[in-house]
mmCIF file of C-alpha atoms in Angstrom:
data_model
loop_
_atom_site.group_PDB
_atom_site.id
_atom_site.type_symbol
_atom_site.label_atom_id
_atom_site.label_comp_id
_atom_site.label_asym_id
_atom_site.label_seq_id
_atom_site.Cartn_x
_atom_site.Cartn_y
_atom_site.Cartn_z
ATOM 1 C CA MET A 235 81.849 138.965 287.515
ATOM 2 C CA ASN A 236 85.615 139.105 287.502
ATOM 3 C CA ASN A 237 87.291 140.510 284.497
ATOM 4 C CA CYS A 238 89.554 138.128 282.667
ATOM 5 C CA GLU A 239 91.789 138.167 279.699
ATOM 6 C CA TYR A 240 91.021 136.473 276.427
ATOM 7 C CA GLN A 241 93.461 135.297 273.838
ATOM 8 C CA GLN A 242 92.525 135.299 270.180
ATOM 9 C CA ILE A 243 93.387 132.037 268.486
ATOM 10 C CA GLU A 244 94.095 132.475 264.802
ATOM 11 C CA PRO A 245 93.047 129.668 262.424
ATOM 12 C CA LEU A 246 95.909 127.241 262.061
ATOM 13 C CA SER A 247 96.424 124.604 259.447
ATOM 14 C CA LEU A 248 96.041 120.984 260.378
ATOM 15 C CA PRO A 249 98.991 118.744 259.658
ATOM 16 C CA ASN A 250 98.147 117.187 256.312
ATOM 17 C CA PRO A 251 99.928 113.870 255.759
ATOM 18 C CA THR A 252 101.836 113.826 252.502
ATOM 19 C CA PRO A 253 100.600 110.936 250.337
ATOM 20 C CA PRO A 254 103.244 108.640 248.908
ATOM 21 C CA PRO A 255 104.193 109.285 245.307
ATOM 22 C CA ARG A 256 102.074 107.298 242.862
ATOM 23 C CA PRO A 257 103.655 105.313 240.051
ATOM 24 C CA ALA A 258 103.704 107.053 236.709
ATOM 25 C CA ALA A 259 102.015 104.073 235.044
ATOM 26 C CA VAL A 260 99.004 104.356 237.341
ATOM 27 C CA GLU A 261 98.649 108.075 236.679
ATOM 28 C CA GLU A 262 98.862 107.569 232.922
ATOM 29 C CA GLU A 263 96.251 104.808 233.111
ATOM 30 C CA GLU A 264 93.859 107.042 235.042
ATOM 31 C CA GLU A 265 94.415 109.947 232.680
ATOM 32 C CA LYS A 266 93.783 107.728 229.671
ATOM 33 C CA ALA A 267 90.185 108.053 228.523
ATOM 34 C CA ARG A 268 88.177 104.857 228.619
ATOM 35 C CA ARG A 269 86.063 103.707 225.703
ATOM 36 C CA LYS A 270 82.407 102.844 226.054
ATOM 37 C CA TRP A 271 82.851 99.168 225.241
ATOM 38 C CA GLU A 272 85.014 98.818 228.360
ATOM 39 C CA VAL A 273 82.105 99.807 230.601
ATOM 40 C CA PHE A 274 79.315 98.262 228.515
ATOM 41 C CA PRO A 275 76.625 96.853 230.865
ATOM 42 C CA GLY A 276 75.451 94.032 228.582
ATOM 43 C CA LYS A 277 76.745 90.466 228.512
ATOM 44 C CA ASN A 278 78.922 90.824 225.432
ATOM 45 C CA ARG A 279 82.557 90.444 224.563
ATOM 46 C CA PHE A 280 84.491 92.888 222.409
ATOM 47 C CA TYR A 281 87.589 92.401 220.288
ATOM 48 C CA CYS A 282 89.982 94.675 218.395
ATOM 49 C CA ASP A 283 89.328 97.685 220.625
ATOM 50 C CA GLY A 284 85.568 97.368 220.379
ATOM 51 C CA ARG A 285 85.334 96.885 216.621
ATOM 52 C CA PHE A 286 83.862 93.381 216.918
ATOM 53 C CA ILE A 287 81.076 92.348 219.288
ATOM 54 C CA VAL A 288 79.855 88.842 220.115
ATOM 55 C CA ALA A 289 77.716 87.319 222.810
ATOM 56 C CA GLN A 290 79.327 86.234 226.042
ATOM 57 C CA GLN A 291 78.304 82.637 225.326
ATOM 58 C CA SER A 292 79.777 82.282 221.854
ATOM 59 C CA GLY A 293 81.505 78.920 222.236
ATOM 60 C CA VAL A 294 79.433 77.309 219.466
ATOM 61 C CA LEU A 295 80.729 79.728 216.825
ATOM 62 C CA PRO A 296 84.103 77.928 216.438
ATOM 63 C CA LEU A 297 82.163 74.681 216.073
ATOM 64 C CA THR A 298 80.111 76.178 213.250
ATOM 65 C CA LEU A 299 83.238 77.370 211.470
ATOM 66 C CA GLY A 300 84.896 73.993 212.040
ATOM 67 C CA LEU A 301 82.005 72.031 210.554
ATOM 68 C CA ILE A 302 81.892 74.191 207.441
ATOM 69 C CA LEU A 303 85.655 74.055 207.019
ATOM 70 C CA VAL A 304 85.988 70.293 207.565
ATOM 71 C CA THR A 305 83.114 69.494 205.197
ATOM 72 C CA THR A 306 84.562 71.674 202.451
ATOM 73 C CA VAL A 307 88.081 70.283 202.884
ATOM 74 C CA LEU A 308 86.816 66.692 202.685
ATOM 75 C CA PHE A 309 84.907 67.599 199.545
ATOM 76 C CA PHE A 310 88.011 69.047 197.899
ATOM 77 C CA VAL A 311 90.137 66.052 198.934
ATOM 78 C CA PHE A 312 87.863 63.097 198.126
ATOM 79 C CA ASP A 313 85.378 64.255 195.468
ATOM 80 C CA CYS A 314 86.864 67.144 193.515
ATOM 81 C CA PRO A 315 89.769 65.243 191.912
ATOM 82 C CA PHE A 316 87.447 62.573 190.471
ATOM 83 C CA LEU A 317 84.832 65.112 189.310
ATOM 84 C CA VAL A 318 87.439 67.352 187.684
ATOM 85 C CA LYS A 319 88.782 64.369 185.767
ATOM 86 C CA HIS A 320 85.406 63.089 184.590
ATOM 87 C CA LEU A 321 83.216 66.223 184.462
ATOM 88 C CA THR A 322 84.579 69.787 184.510
ATOM 89 C CA VAL A 323 87.229 71.907 186.147
ATOM 90 C CA PHE A 324 84.696 74.500 187.305
ATOM 91 C CA ILE A 325 83.433 72.345 190.177
ATOM 92 C CA PRO A 326 86.228 73.356 192.618
ATOM 93 C CA ALA A 327 85.827 77.013 191.642
ATOM 94 C CA ILE A 328 82.093 76.967 192.319
ATOM 95 C CA GLY A 329 82.609 75.199 195.643
ATOM 96 C CA GLY A 330 85.305 77.667 196.672
ATOM 97 C CA VAL A 331 83.159 80.704 195.879
ATOM 98 C CA LEU A 332 80.224 79.337 197.869
ATOM 99 C CA PHE A 333 82.505 78.480 200.795
ATOM 100 C CA VAL A 334 84.028 81.968 200.933
ATOM 101 C CA PHE A 335 80.610 83.583 200.623
ATOM 102 C CA ALA A 336 79.205 81.484 203.497
ATOM 103 C CA VAL A 337 82.158 82.152 205.817
ATOM 104 C CA ILE A 338 82.165 85.913 205.183
ATOM 105 C CA SER A 339 78.426 86.099 205.838
ATOM 106 C CA LEU A 340 78.837 84.091 209.041
ATOM 107 C CA LEU A 341 81.561 86.374 210.357
ATOM 108 C CA GLN A 342 79.551 89.472 209.485
ATOM 109 C CA THR A 343 76.568 88.081 211.383
ATOM 110 C CA SER A 344 78.660 87.166 214.407
ATOM 111 C CA PHE A 345 80.727 90.349 214.749
ATOM 112 C CA THR A 346 78.089 92.978 213.870
ATOM 113 C CA ASP A 347 76.053 94.902 216.401
ATOM 114 C CA PRO A 348 72.547 93.391 215.993
ATOM 115 C CA GLY A 349 70.842 96.666 216.888
ATOM 116 C CA ILE A 350 71.415 97.036 220.628
ATOM 117 C CA LEU A 351 69.648 99.981 222.229
ATOM 118 C CA PRO A 352 71.592 101.937 224.862
ATOM 119 C CA ARG A 353 70.134 101.869 228.337
ATOM 120 C CA ALA A 354 68.490 104.936 229.770
ATOM 121 C CA THR A 355 70.654 107.335 231.740
ATOM 122 C CA PRO A 356 69.708 108.031 235.376
ATOM 123 C CA ASP A 357 68.060 111.315 234.359
ATOM 124 C CA GLU A 358 66.082 109.640 231.575
ATOM 125 C CA ALA A 359 65.036 106.793 233.853
ATOM 126 C CA ALA A 360 63.896 109.268 236.532
ATOM 127 C CA TYR A 361 61.888 111.213 233.935
ATOM 128 C CA ILE A 362 60.180 108.039 232.685
ATOM 129 C CA GLU A 363 59.420 106.924 236.228
ATOM 130 C CA LYS A 364 57.915 110.331 236.915
ATOM 131 C CA GLN A 365 55.699 110.011 233.854
ATOM 132 C CA ILE A 366 54.592 106.547 234.951
ATOM 133 C CA ASP A 367 53.790 107.743 238.475
ATOM 134 C CA ASN A 368 51.790 110.665 237.128
ATOM 135 C CA SER A 369 49.768 108.372 234.883
ATOM 136 C CA GLY A 370 48.918 105.999 237.728
ATOM 137 C CA SER A 371 45.819 106.272 239.882
ATOM 138 C CA SER A 372 45.699 107.165 243.534
ATOM 139 C CA THR A 373 44.541 103.684 244.549
ATOM 140 C CA TYR A 374 46.761 100.759 245.445
ATOM 141 C CA GLN A 375 46.906 99.521 241.863
ATOM 142 C CA PRO A 376 50.415 99.766 240.366
ATOM 143 C CA PRO A 377 50.923 102.334 237.633
ATOM 144 C CA PRO A 378 50.725 101.035 234.044
ATOM 145 C CA ARG A 379 53.922 99.736 232.461
ATOM 146 C CA THR A 380 52.751 99.817 228.847
ATOM 147 C CA LYS A 381 52.105 102.438 226.230
ATOM 148 C CA GLU A 382 49.989 102.255 223.125
ATOM 149 C CA VAL A 383 50.965 103.643 219.735
ATOM 150 C CA VAL A 384 49.143 103.466 216.425
ATOM 151 C CA ILE A 385 51.001 101.957 213.452
ATOM 152 C CA ASN A 386 49.132 101.715 210.146
ATOM 153 C CA GLN A 387 45.814 102.138 211.954
ATOM 154 C CA GLN A 388 46.607 99.344 214.391
ATOM 155 C CA VAL A 389 47.282 99.717 218.107
ATOM 156 C CA VAL A 390 50.664 98.351 219.178
ATOM 157 C CA LYS A 391 51.618 98.074 222.847
ATOM 158 C CA LEU A 392 55.055 99.160 224.001
ATOM 159 C CA LYS A 393 56.288 97.263 227.046
ATOM 160 C CA TYR A 394 58.509 98.737 229.735
ATOM 161 C CA CYS A 395 61.944 97.142 230.195
ATOM 162 C CA PHE A 396 62.912 97.061 233.860
ATOM 163 C CA THR A 397 66.560 96.347 232.995
ATOM 164 C CA CYS A 398 67.105 99.094 230.433
ATOM 165 C CA LYS A 399 64.684 101.490 232.204
ATOM 166 C CA MET A 400 62.775 102.490 229.082
ATOM 167 C CA PHE A 401 59.768 101.656 226.938
ATOM 168 C CA ARG A 402 60.841 99.319 224.165
ATOM 169 C CA PRO A 403 60.273 100.603 220.626
ATOM 170 C CA PRO A 404 58.040 98.532 218.323
ATOM 171 C CA ARG A 405 59.431 95.063 217.449
ATOM 172 C CA THR A 406 62.090 95.401 220.145
ATOM 173 C CA SER A 407 62.678 92.651 222.676
ATOM 174 C CA HIS A 408 65.123 92.089 225.543
ATOM 175 C CA CYS A 409 67.509 89.166 225.035
ATOM 176 C CA SER A 410 67.989 87.299 228.308
ATOM 177 C CA LEU A 411 71.323 85.811 227.181
ATOM 178 C CA CYS A 412 72.944 89.063 226.071
ATOM 179 C CA ASP A 413 70.995 91.237 228.555
ATOM 180 C CA ASN A 414 70.276 93.878 225.902
ATOM 181 C CA CYS A 415 67.241 95.327 224.178
ATOM 182 C CA VAL A 416 67.620 94.634 220.437
ATOM 183 C CA GLU A 417 65.741 96.443 217.690
ATOM 184 C CA ARG A 418 63.637 94.199 215.435
ATOM 185 C CA PHE A 419 64.725 91.241 217.541
ATOM 186 C CA ASP A 420 64.507 87.993 215.569
ATOM 187 C CA HIS A 421 66.158 85.434 217.857
ATOM 188 C CA HIS A 422 69.392 84.625 219.650
ATOM 189 C CA CYS A 423 71.367 82.183 217.520
ATOM 190 C CA PRO A 424 74.046 80.185 219.388
ATOM 191 C CA TRP A 425 75.440 78.886 216.073
ATOM 192 C CA VAL A 426 76.575 82.385 215.097
ATOM 193 C CA GLY A 427 77.313 83.484 218.686
ATOM 194 C CA ASN A 428 75.190 86.616 218.565
ATOM 195 C CA CYS A 429 71.675 87.975 218.537
ATOM 196 C CA VAL A 430 69.983 88.395 215.170
ATOM 197 C CA GLY A 431 68.289 91.754 214.872
ATOM 198 C CA LYS A 432 67.804 94.822 212.752
ATOM 199 C CA ARG A 433 71.449 95.431 211.802
ATOM 200 C CA ASN A 434 72.666 91.881 211.078
ATOM 201 C CA TYR A 435 69.570 90.023 209.880
ATOM 202 C CA ARG A 436 70.505 90.541 206.225
ATOM 203 C CA PHE A 437 73.904 88.944 206.910
ATOM 204 C CA PHE A 438 72.235 86.052 208.731
ATOM 205 C CA TYR A 439 69.833 85.436 205.857
ATOM 206 C CA THR A 440 72.695 85.598 203.369
ATOM 207 C CA PHE A 441 74.636 83.108 205.491
ATOM 208 C CA ILE A 442 71.905 80.474 205.671
ATOM 209 C CA VAL A 443 71.061 80.852 201.969
ATOM 210 C CA SER A 444 74.705 80.581 200.880
ATOM 211 C CA LEU A 445 75.217 77.659 203.277
ATOM 212 C CA SER A 446 72.166 75.966 201.751
ATOM 213 C CA PHE A 447 73.628 76.378 198.268
ATOM 214 C CA LEU A 448 76.995 75.070 199.485
ATOM 215 C CA THR A 449 75.579 71.960 201.166
ATOM 216 C CA ALA A 450 73.230 71.281 198.248
ATOM 217 C CA PHE A 451 76.123 71.660 195.794
ATOM 218 C CA ILE A 452 78.338 69.327 197.810
ATOM 219 C CA PHE A 453 75.521 66.810 198.191
ATOM 220 C CA GLY A 454 74.856 66.885 194.437
ATOM 221 C CA CYS A 455 78.534 66.417 193.657
ATOM 222 C CA VAL A 456 78.812 63.525 196.125
ATOM 223 C CA ALA A 457 75.752 61.848 194.638
ATOM 224 C CA THR A 458 77.233 62.230 191.154
ATOM 225 C CA HIS A 459 80.533 60.834 192.391
ATOM 226 C CA LEU A 460 78.797 57.789 193.879
ATOM 227 C CA ALA A 461 76.781 57.211 190.728
ATOM 228 C CA LEU A 462 79.854 57.309 188.492
ATOM 229 C CA ARG A 463 81.764 55.033 190.851
ATOM 230 C CA ALA A 464 78.892 52.560 190.945
ATOM 231 C CA GLN A 465 78.713 52.471 187.144
ATOM 232 C CA GLY A 466 82.301 51.296 187.052
ATOM 233 C CA GLY A 467 81.251 47.882 188.329
ATOM 234 C CA ARG A 468 82.854 48.222 191.755
ATOM 235 C CA GLY A 469 79.555 48.403 193.629
ATOM 236 C CA LEU A 470 77.915 50.985 195.883
ATOM 237 C CA ILE A 471 79.785 49.923 199.049
ATOM 238 C CA PHE A 472 83.152 50.666 197.505
ATOM 239 C CA ALA A 473 81.847 54.000 196.243
ATOM 240 C CA LEU A 474 80.692 54.960 199.740
ATOM 241 C CA GLN A 475 84.180 54.229 201.074
ATOM 242 C CA GLU A 476 85.651 56.569 198.486
ATOM 243 C CA SER A 477 83.400 59.497 199.495
ATOM 244 C CA PRO A 478 82.810 60.012 203.249
ATOM 245 C CA LEU A 479 80.576 63.050 202.681
ATOM 246 C CA VAL A 480 77.360 61.059 202.622
ATOM 247 C CA ILE A 481 76.638 62.823 205.948
ATOM 248 C CA CYS A 482 75.635 65.852 203.852
ATOM 249 C CA PHE A 483 72.452 63.949 203.113
ATOM 250 C CA LEU A 484 71.420 64.430 206.760
ATOM 251 C CA SER A 485 72.435 68.083 207.160
ATOM 252 C CA VAL A 486 71.239 69.446 203.837
ATOM 253 C CA TRP A 487 67.557 68.995 204.694
ATOM 254 C CA SER A 488 67.742 70.897 207.981
ATOM 255 C CA ILE A 489 69.632 73.783 206.392
ATOM 256 C CA LEU A 490 67.262 73.933 203.428
ATOM 257 C CA GLY A 491 64.291 73.911 205.794
ATOM 258 C CA LEU A 492 65.768 76.785 207.825
ATOM 259 C CA SER A 493 66.364 78.795 204.659
ATOM 260 C CA GLY A 494 62.812 78.200 203.482
ATOM 261 C CA PHE A 495 61.391 79.297 206.842
ATOM 262 C CA HIS A 496 63.341 82.562 206.855
ATOM 263 C CA THR A 497 62.440 83.176 203.218
ATOM 264 C CA TYR A 498 58.802 83.025 204.295
ATOM 265 C CA LEU A 499 59.535 85.471 207.149
ATOM 266 C CA VAL A 500 61.277 87.909 204.798
ATOM 267 C CA ALA A 501 58.446 87.762 202.275
ATOM 268 C CA SER A 502 55.935 88.445 205.070
ATOM 269 C CA ASN A 503 58.075 91.053 206.866
ATOM 270 C CA LEU A 504 57.901 89.046 210.094
ATOM 271 C CA THR A 505 60.467 88.026 212.688
ATOM 272 C CA THR A 506 60.976 84.646 214.300
ATOM 273 C CA ASN A 507 59.957 86.114 217.644
ATOM 274 C CA GLU A 508 56.681 87.456 216.209
ATOM 275 C CA ASP A 509 55.934 84.215 214.377
ATOM 276 C CA ILE A 510 56.494 82.040 217.456
ATOM 277 C CA LYS A 511 54.391 84.287 219.683
ATOM 278 C CA GLY A 512 51.742 84.608 216.979
ATOM 279 C CA SER A 513 51.588 88.366 217.320
ATOM 280 C CA TRP A 514 49.787 88.879 213.991
ATOM 281 C CA SER A 515 48.435 85.425 213.231
ATOM 282 C CA GLY A 516 45.858 84.900 215.968
ATOM 283 C CA LYS A 517 48.011 82.443 217.973
ATOM 284 C CA SER A 518 48.188 84.810 220.928
ATOM 285 C CA GLU A 519 45.397 85.932 223.184
ATOM 286 C CA ALA A 520 45.053 89.153 221.214
ATOM 287 C CA GLU A 521 42.587 89.525 218.425
ATOM 288 C CA ASP A 522 43.465 88.262 214.992
ATOM 289 C CA THR A 523 44.908 91.311 213.274
ATOM 290 C CA GLY A 524 47.089 91.774 210.237
ATOM 291 C CA ASN A 525 50.777 92.564 210.306
ATOM 292 C CA PRO A 526 51.059 96.372 210.525
ATOM 293 C CA TYR A 527 54.646 96.276 209.257
ATOM 294 C CA SER A 528 53.898 94.427 206.014
ATOM 295 C CA TYR A 529 53.653 96.296 202.705
ATOM 296 C CA ASN A 530 51.279 93.645 201.344
ATOM 297 C CA ASN A 531 53.750 92.980 198.567
ATOM 298 C CA ILE A 532 56.369 90.227 198.596
ATOM 299 C CA LEU A 533 58.955 92.142 196.572
ATOM 300 C CA THR A 534 58.535 95.288 198.648
ATOM 301 C CA ASN A 535 58.849 93.321 201.887
ATOM 302 C CA CYS A 536 62.040 91.628 200.673
ATOM 303 C CA CYS A 537 63.560 94.935 199.622
ATOM 304 C CA SER A 538 62.603 96.533 202.928
ATOM 305 C CA VAL A 539 64.207 93.787 205.006
ATOM 306 C CA LEU A 540 67.281 92.952 202.928
ATOM 307 C CA CYS A 541 68.048 95.971 200.758
ATOM 308 C CA GLY A 542 67.303 98.925 203.009
ATOM 309 C CA PRO A 543 70.060 101.266 204.226
ATOM 310 C CA MET A 544 72.180 99.957 207.071
ATOM 311 C CA PRO A 545 71.111 101.767 210.260
ATOM 312 C CA PRO A 546 73.966 103.123 212.396
ATOM 313 C CA SER A 547 74.956 101.510 215.651
ATOM 314 C CA LEU A 548 73.393 103.312 218.613
ATOM 315 C CA ILE A 549 75.749 102.135 221.353
ATOM 316 C CA ASP A 550 78.853 103.888 219.925
ATOM 317 C CA ARG A 551 81.067 101.201 221.446
ATOM 318 C CA ARG A 552 84.328 102.842 220.340
ATOM 319 C CA GLY A 553 83.386 106.279 221.654
ATOM 320 C CA PHE A 554 85.017 107.706 224.750
ATOM 321 C CA VAL A 555 83.289 107.780 228.100
ATOM 322 C CA PRO A 556 82.726 111.412 229.150
ATOM 323 C CA VAL A 557 84.815 112.396 232.165
ATOM 324 C CA GLU A 558 82.587 112.841 235.175
ATOM 325 C CA GLN A 559 83.017 116.331 236.491
ATOM 326 C CA SER A 560 83.515 116.133 240.193
ATOM 327 C CA SER A 561 81.286 118.371 242.286
ATOM 328 C CA GLN A 562 83.054 121.542 243.302
ATOM 329 C CA THR A 563 82.835 121.778 247.040
ATOM 330 C CA VAL A 564 84.403 124.449 249.195
ATOM 331 C CA SER A 565 86.508 122.977 251.963
ATOM 332 C CA MET A 566 85.808 124.222 255.443
ATOM 333 C CA GLU A 567 89.421 123.919 256.409
ATOM 334 C CA MET A 568 91.773 126.669 255.275
ATOM 335 C CA VAL A 569 95.522 126.511 255.275
ATOM 336 C CA LEU A 570 96.940 129.727 256.625
ATOM 337 C CA PRO A 571 100.385 130.623 258.037
ATOM 338 C CA MET A 572 100.710 130.447 261.810
ATOM 339 C CA PRO A 573 101.177 133.963 263.210
ATOM 340 C CA ALA A 574 102.238 134.868 266.705
ATOM 341 C CA ALA A 575 99.610 134.747 269.441
ATOM 342 C CA LYS A 576 97.854 137.998 270.113
ATOM 343 C CA GLU A 577 96.472 139.078 273.442
ATOM 344 C CA ILE A 578 93.305 141.093 273.789
ATOM 345 C CA LYS A 579 92.688 142.746 277.128
ATOM 346 C CA VAL A 580 89.247 143.596 278.349
ATOM 347 C CA VAL A 581 89.068 147.262 279.293
ATOM 348 C CA GLY A 582 89.555 147.713 282.997
ATOM 349 C CA GLY A 583 90.714 144.180 283.548
ATOM 350 C CA PRO A 584 93.538 143.186 285.896
ATOM 351 C CA THR A 585 97.023 142.380 284.732
ATOM 352 C CA PRO A 586 98.242 138.795 284.742
ATOM 353 C CA SER A 587 100.275 139.453 287.895
ATOM 354 C CA GLN A 588 97.120 140.509 289.771
ATOM 355 C CA LEU A 589 95.266 137.274 288.958
ATOM 356 C CA PRO A 590 95.447 134.329 291.343
ATOM 357 C CA PRO A 591 97.753 131.512 290.302
ATOM 358 C CA SER A 592 94.862 129.215 289.414
ATOM 359 C CA ARG A 593 93.456 131.803 287.015
ATOM 360 C CA ALA A 594 96.648 133.222 285.606
ATOM 361 C CA LEU A 595 96.927 133.259 281.841
ATOM 362 C CA GLN A 596 98.931 130.265 280.689
ATOM 363 C CA VAL A 597 100.494 130.424 277.261
ATOM 364 C CA PRO A 598 101.698 127.041 276.051
ATOM 365 C CA SER A 599 105.221 126.813 274.790
ATOM 366 C CA SER A 600 104.268 124.423 271.969
ATOM 367 C CA PRO A 601 102.191 125.604 269.013
ATOM 368 C CA LEU A 602 98.504 125.687 269.678
ATOM 369 C CA PRO A 603 96.397 122.964 268.120
ATOM 370 C CA ALA A 604 94.668 123.807 264.919
ATOM 371 C CA THR A 605 91.283 125.406 265.319
ATOM 372 C CA PRO A 606 88.952 125.188 262.333
ATOM 373 C CA LEU A 607 87.002 128.085 261.074
ATOM 374 C CA SER A 608 83.378 128.464 261.903
ATOM 375 C CA LEU A 609 80.760 128.306 259.198
ATOM 376 C CA THR A 610 80.933 132.071 258.872
ATOM 377 C CA GLY A 611 84.681 132.024 258.249
ATOM 378 C CA ARG A 612 85.450 133.929 261.477
ATOM 379 C CA PRO A 613 88.058 132.799 264.014
ATOM 380 C CA GLN A 614 86.849 131.204 267.226
ATOM 381 C CA PHE A 615 87.801 132.420 270.714
ATOM 382 C CA SER A 616 88.493 130.367 273.798
ATOM 383 C CA CYS A 617 88.831 131.466 277.351
ATOM 384 C CA LEU A 618 92.000 130.326 279.118
ATOM 385 C CA PHE A 619 91.036 130.356 282.757
#
């Protein structure tokens, strides 16, 4: 085998294209920490930097406010002047207090987190899936997606939520409109533009009760106005023309009925969802069992539902999203200065002049192309013949 000369090729840096300068506004926006409400996975809308939360489909809420406002304004315009003149000056004050109370309760119900549970993180979801797989049998039957817990000596099943990747706590249900699991889920109310759950049910109950008092008060005042007008000898038809709020006669019964139904639920410590499904009344396929959440006392149930401490919000919508730490990877390409080419002669080998022209060592005049390092970090060698 003929001896030949080898040339050691030092690692050279590849030409890295210089990226164009980025605008300062883009860099500041990327550096700015994002809040959790900006990346919230549910179907909700946030206002005032995440302070207020409503459902995505909340278009009926302005209608609710408009109906209450228009009814109250018509009452103050058409009925209050006559009643103040013939009865007492406290009628407008009472109507105003009830109106303000109803509107504040409505806004609190609409803009309060109803008790949304945060979805499981990827690690938590993987851990739960591992537990489910371990509990399953080796046959082709799917692993169980329910758990059983004992509450007041009664077995309660916890269902698995495939959207939130977790087992729902007791009395928790997933709202299909908001796409969230809500604690002590009562129902989704389009009139308030939000779900009604553990954190805003007291505001919802206060709203419907105060609205019932307001509509009943207006209806009573309108009826009194009509009676006094009719006694003047002008007839009932003329009295109806003077007071257009006879429509309260139609709405007052529905609102009073809704208030009575929720008063029954509060006294029984039930939710609308549980009452419709018949979870504790024998309407469902399950056995007829008592309500494990009831204290068997009306006053205690009312205090538990309406007067208990306000639980904190679990989604922390105004918190900052933690910055994802990028994985630290070692680049295989190293940037080193380009030294002069070195020649290594094999001992006993011929000189370049003694080699034939076809095998003579050719050194290019231009810089050699970059040669990456091997996995061991050592320079590679190439034979130039």
